[in-house]
């Protein structure tokens, strides 16, 4: 059986951790994969750390690749247009080869036109820039990776492990992928998406508009808090309050309340050992079932799965 050749294209500013993911995952199956690393000119590549890396190959190996992987690079090097050297290197990739990006590597694929009209993802923190630069791409910043056949994109850092394990699973089945995951001491599959890792800071009250009422609501999330109560606190009519609230926050009062209850519940799941029903009561959900439904709708995982991810190490210790 011939080896499946994976070629990793390292660009200046590359993140060392993600650069090593393909070699670590596919390298666990040396009887099935061959992993080569190249640069656009065969010269050493500066990383975003305080060292450079010497690659073993120049861009000519891209023409021999079955899978090409673009690891991410430092945000300061993001560009809407591809540098000529990068464009020429990607042009060497043969038709039919799989192309994979990790994190900001999606910007390279988008700039090359490889994501036009396709679903894709990238790190949630740069999603707004990506949308502005490449509106023709169907971006989904909530998922860990997107498999669109011959083009796959993934979110930040560890999602590079997720997408590489997914490719092993696609190529050789679940048992082989699980074997590789165990060798790398990582979960073979992660539930949910990027939403569970995004931080949502609450803006401080400014004393104008509905800000004071929003602050009051945050202090009383354990209460039912009807729209009439919120409008009454703001000394506005229901219609005026709803309109002003939407203008200032960008969503309805009811949807905002649910978002804040979920945020508070996530905090309690991370920092306490309270039962799910107790947390539901503290954040204003009528039942634990209601909390489970809203949390799953927001971030795609159950309360217990979320707690295992963000509090598991503390609880075990």
XYZ file of C-alpha atoms in Angstrom:
317
model
C 0.000 0.000 0.000
C 1.437 3.350 -1.055
C 1.741 6.008 1.618
C -0.670 8.944 1.638
C 1.543 12.024 1.408
C 0.641 14.949 3.658
C 2.512 18.185 2.901
C 2.446 20.994 5.459
C 3.099 24.495 4.089
C 4.716 26.666 6.769
C 4.380 30.413 6.263
C 6.295 33.133 8.089
C 4.815 33.758 11.541
C 3.600 30.166 11.832
C 2.416 28.958 15.236
C 4.809 26.174 16.327
C 2.149 24.146 18.140
C -0.166 23.891 15.154
C 2.737 23.372 12.770
C 3.542 20.143 14.587
C 0.003 18.749 14.746
C -0.017 16.975 11.345
C 3.293 15.253 12.049
C 2.097 14.153 15.474
C -1.300 12.831 14.351
C -0.503 11.355 10.939
C 2.976 10.392 12.107
C 1.360 7.942 14.514
C 0.524 5.877 11.404
C 3.852 5.717 9.607
C 2.692 2.688 7.658
C -0.135 4.730 6.112
C 0.979 8.362 5.969
C 4.102 10.295 5.050
C 4.349 13.857 6.375
C 6.613 16.451 4.735
C 7.005 20.107 5.712
C 7.879 22.827 3.217
C 8.071 26.589 2.835
C 7.398 28.772 -0.191
C 11.127 28.962 -0.971
C 12.692 26.079 0.954
C 14.317 28.461 3.424
C 13.879 28.549 7.232
C 10.590 30.027 8.443
C 10.169 32.532 11.256
C 7.588 31.430 13.827
C 5.527 33.691 16.073
C 7.783 32.609 18.944
C 11.423 33.532 19.519
C 12.808 30.927 17.135
C 12.717 29.881 13.494
C 12.276 26.418 12.012
C 14.236 24.764 9.239
C 11.975 22.875 6.865
C 13.028 19.861 4.854
C 11.565 20.856 1.505
C 10.747 23.604 -0.934
C 7.394 24.242 -2.666
C 8.039 21.563 -5.294
C 6.752 18.841 -2.935
C 3.283 20.424 -2.991
C 2.796 18.958 -6.475
C 3.189 15.463 -4.994
C 0.774 15.937 -2.065
C -2.377 13.935 -1.487
C -3.292 16.324 1.344
C -1.996 19.877 1.835
C -2.283 21.480 5.275
C -2.030 25.218 6.005
C -1.236 25.785 9.702
C -2.019 29.202 11.186
C 0.255 32.202 11.400
C 0.443 35.337 13.538
C -2.451 37.787 13.249
C -0.051 40.628 12.454
C 0.680 38.895 9.140
C -2.943 38.608 8.001
C -3.439 40.022 4.533
C -6.457 40.187 2.277
C -4.325 39.351 -0.748
C -1.865 36.494 -1.124
C 1.843 37.273 -1.427
C 3.083 36.163 -4.883
C 5.238 33.384 -3.433
C 2.297 31.847 -1.576
C 0.032 32.037 -4.609
C 2.655 30.363 -6.792
C 3.185 27.626 -4.200
C -0.533 26.825 -3.974
C -0.799 26.789 -7.761
C 1.455 23.736 -7.730
C -1.083 21.669 -5.777
C -2.476 19.062 -8.145
C -6.221 18.740 -8.823
C -7.862 16.206 -6.538
C -5.571 16.822 -3.576
C -7.276 17.592 -0.258
C -6.609 21.026 1.177
C -6.895 21.661 4.917
C -6.512 24.826 6.992
C -6.079 25.329 10.711
C -7.205 28.614 12.309
C -5.908 31.616 10.288
C -4.796 29.273 7.532
C -8.364 29.699 6.229
C -7.433 33.249 5.213
C -4.888 31.815 2.775
C -7.433 29.446 1.236
C -10.008 32.238 0.981
C -7.537 34.664 -0.596
C -6.670 31.971 -3.140
C -10.350 31.640 -4.045
C -10.529 28.056 -2.823
C -13.399 28.763 -0.417
C -15.677 30.761 -2.727
C -19.237 29.524 -2.311
C -18.155 26.924 0.239
C -18.859 26.495 3.957
C -15.802 27.156 6.131
C -14.670 28.117 9.600
C -11.772 29.865 11.313
C -10.967 31.078 14.822
C -13.928 32.906 16.351
C -11.762 35.902 17.283
C -11.080 36.777 13.619
C -14.497 35.831 12.232
C -15.602 39.438 11.724
C -12.486 40.281 9.716
C -12.871 37.117 7.669
C -16.507 37.939 6.833
C -15.610 41.477 5.818
C -12.790 40.350 3.540
C -14.427 37.256 2.057
C -18.237 37.674 2.020
C -18.531 34.998 -0.677
C -17.515 32.324 1.853
C -20.256 30.722 3.986
C -18.440 31.185 7.301
C -19.606 29.286 10.391
C -17.492 30.418 13.385
C -19.362 28.191 15.856
C -17.969 24.814 14.764
C -14.611 23.137 15.402
C -14.131 22.172 11.761
C -15.937 21.977 8.440
C -15.553 19.038 6.050
C -16.545 20.072 2.528
C -15.086 17.092 0.740
C -11.765 18.090 -0.788
C -11.471 21.267 1.318
C -11.547 21.228 5.118
C -11.190 24.170 7.486
C -10.811 24.186 11.256
C -10.856 26.640 14.129
C -7.992 27.602 16.425
C -5.195 25.563 17.978
C -6.489 22.210 19.261
C -9.137 22.041 16.541
C -6.223 21.199 14.273
C -6.030 17.930 16.188
C -9.783 17.472 15.714
C -9.663 17.876 11.944
C -6.580 15.663 11.533
C -8.209 12.903 13.586
C -11.332 13.365 11.478
C -9.289 12.763 8.333
C -7.788 9.605 9.821
C -11.307 8.479 10.723
C -12.494 9.270 7.200
C -9.563 7.433 5.620
C -9.308 4.387 7.872
C -12.312 4.210 10.197
C -13.131 4.917 13.818
C -10.963 2.206 15.371
C -7.790 3.532 13.745
C -8.651 7.131 14.662
C -9.281 6.092 18.261
C -5.904 4.345 18.317
C -4.186 7.544 17.160
C -6.116 9.625 19.708
C -4.967 7.342 22.514
C -1.370 7.576 21.306
C -1.641 11.372 21.363
C -3.524 11.330 24.719
C -6.402 13.403 23.335
C -10.140 12.729 23.020
C -11.019 11.112 19.677
C -14.007 13.436 19.361
C -15.008 16.663 21.108
C -18.657 17.561 21.622
C -19.990 21.000 20.810
C -18.234 23.745 18.901
C -16.324 26.979 19.357
C -19.238 28.654 21.118
C -18.298 27.027 24.434
C -14.867 28.724 24.298
C -15.958 32.265 23.411
C -15.896 34.887 26.147
C -18.822 37.322 26.218
C -17.916 40.352 28.322
C -20.866 42.309 29.718
C -20.584 46.039 28.938
C -20.682 48.283 32.017
C -23.759 50.328 32.723
C -23.468 53.892 31.435
C -26.455 55.436 33.157
C -28.120 56.115 29.812
C -30.903 54.377 27.929
C -31.503 50.822 29.104
C -28.037 50.267 30.595
C -29.119 50.720 34.222
C -31.986 48.298 33.715
C -29.635 45.766 32.157
C -27.370 46.038 35.183
C -30.353 45.649 37.489
C -31.455 42.575 35.534
C -27.999 41.015 35.899
C -28.258 41.489 39.664
C -31.665 39.787 39.685
C -31.274 36.963 37.164
C -32.714 34.520 39.679
C -36.088 36.263 39.306
C -38.524 35.614 36.375
C -38.028 39.217 35.082
C -40.879 39.886 32.662
C -40.702 42.485 29.916
C -43.191 44.594 31.883
C -40.887 44.571 34.929
C -37.889 45.592 32.819
C -39.814 48.390 31.138
C -41.153 49.540 34.497
C -37.652 49.693 35.952
C -36.538 51.805 32.965
C -39.659 54.004 33.333
C -40.611 53.410 29.705
C -43.589 51.966 27.898
C -43.264 48.380 26.724
C -42.944 49.429 23.081
C -40.411 52.176 23.764
C -38.314 49.952 26.006
C -38.248 47.085 23.495
C -37.246 49.467 20.696
C -34.541 51.236 22.728
C -33.208 47.935 24.038
C -32.872 46.475 20.552
C -31.172 49.652 19.297
C -28.601 49.562 22.104
C -27.973 45.824 22.427
C -28.836 44.465 18.992
C -31.308 41.874 20.242
C -34.618 41.632 22.084
C -34.840 41.823 25.904
C -36.062 38.216 26.100
C -33.230 36.833 23.987
C -30.687 38.928 25.893
C -31.977 37.586 29.220
C -31.566 34.013 28.024
C -28.018 34.777 26.864
C -27.126 36.260 30.250
C -28.669 33.342 32.134
C -26.577 30.954 30.033
C -23.426 33.000 30.645
C -24.072 32.972 34.410
C -24.816 29.241 34.334
C -21.531 28.592 32.499
C -19.683 30.540 35.171
C -21.290 28.506 37.961
C -20.582 25.241 36.146
C -16.925 26.244 35.882
C -16.456 27.524 39.420
C -18.811 25.547 41.688
C -19.991 22.009 42.375
C -23.657 23.050 42.507
C -26.167 20.600 41.046
C -27.681 21.519 37.693
C -31.102 22.125 39.224
C -29.594 24.478 41.815
C -27.752 26.409 39.118
C -30.956 26.652 37.098
C -32.684 28.259 40.080
C -29.856 30.736 40.642
C -29.851 31.959 37.056
C -33.612 32.142 36.550
C -34.404 29.013 34.557
C -37.523 27.286 35.861
C -36.005 23.800 35.842
C -32.785 21.946 35.216
C -34.335 20.672 31.996
C -34.806 24.242 30.804
C -31.160 25.020 31.573
C -30.029 21.928 29.674
C -32.083 22.899 26.630
C -30.875 26.493 26.550
C -27.223 25.574 27.166
C -27.297 22.969 24.415
C -28.924 25.442 22.027
C -26.248 28.034 22.838
C -23.043 25.977 22.823
C -24.014 22.477 21.729
C -23.161 20.546 24.898
C -24.878 19.441 28.098
C -24.137 21.029 31.497
C -22.186 17.967 32.625
C -20.128 17.837 29.446
C -19.353 21.539 29.809
C -18.362 21.053 33.456
C -16.088 18.126 32.563
C -14.311 20.301 30.010
C -13.815 23.395 32.141
C -13.815 22.056 35.696
C -12.808 18.439 35.311
C -9.137 19.017 36.176
C -10.030 21.032 39.275
C -12.577 18.468 40.463
C -10.147 15.589 39.925
C -7.405 17.424 41.799
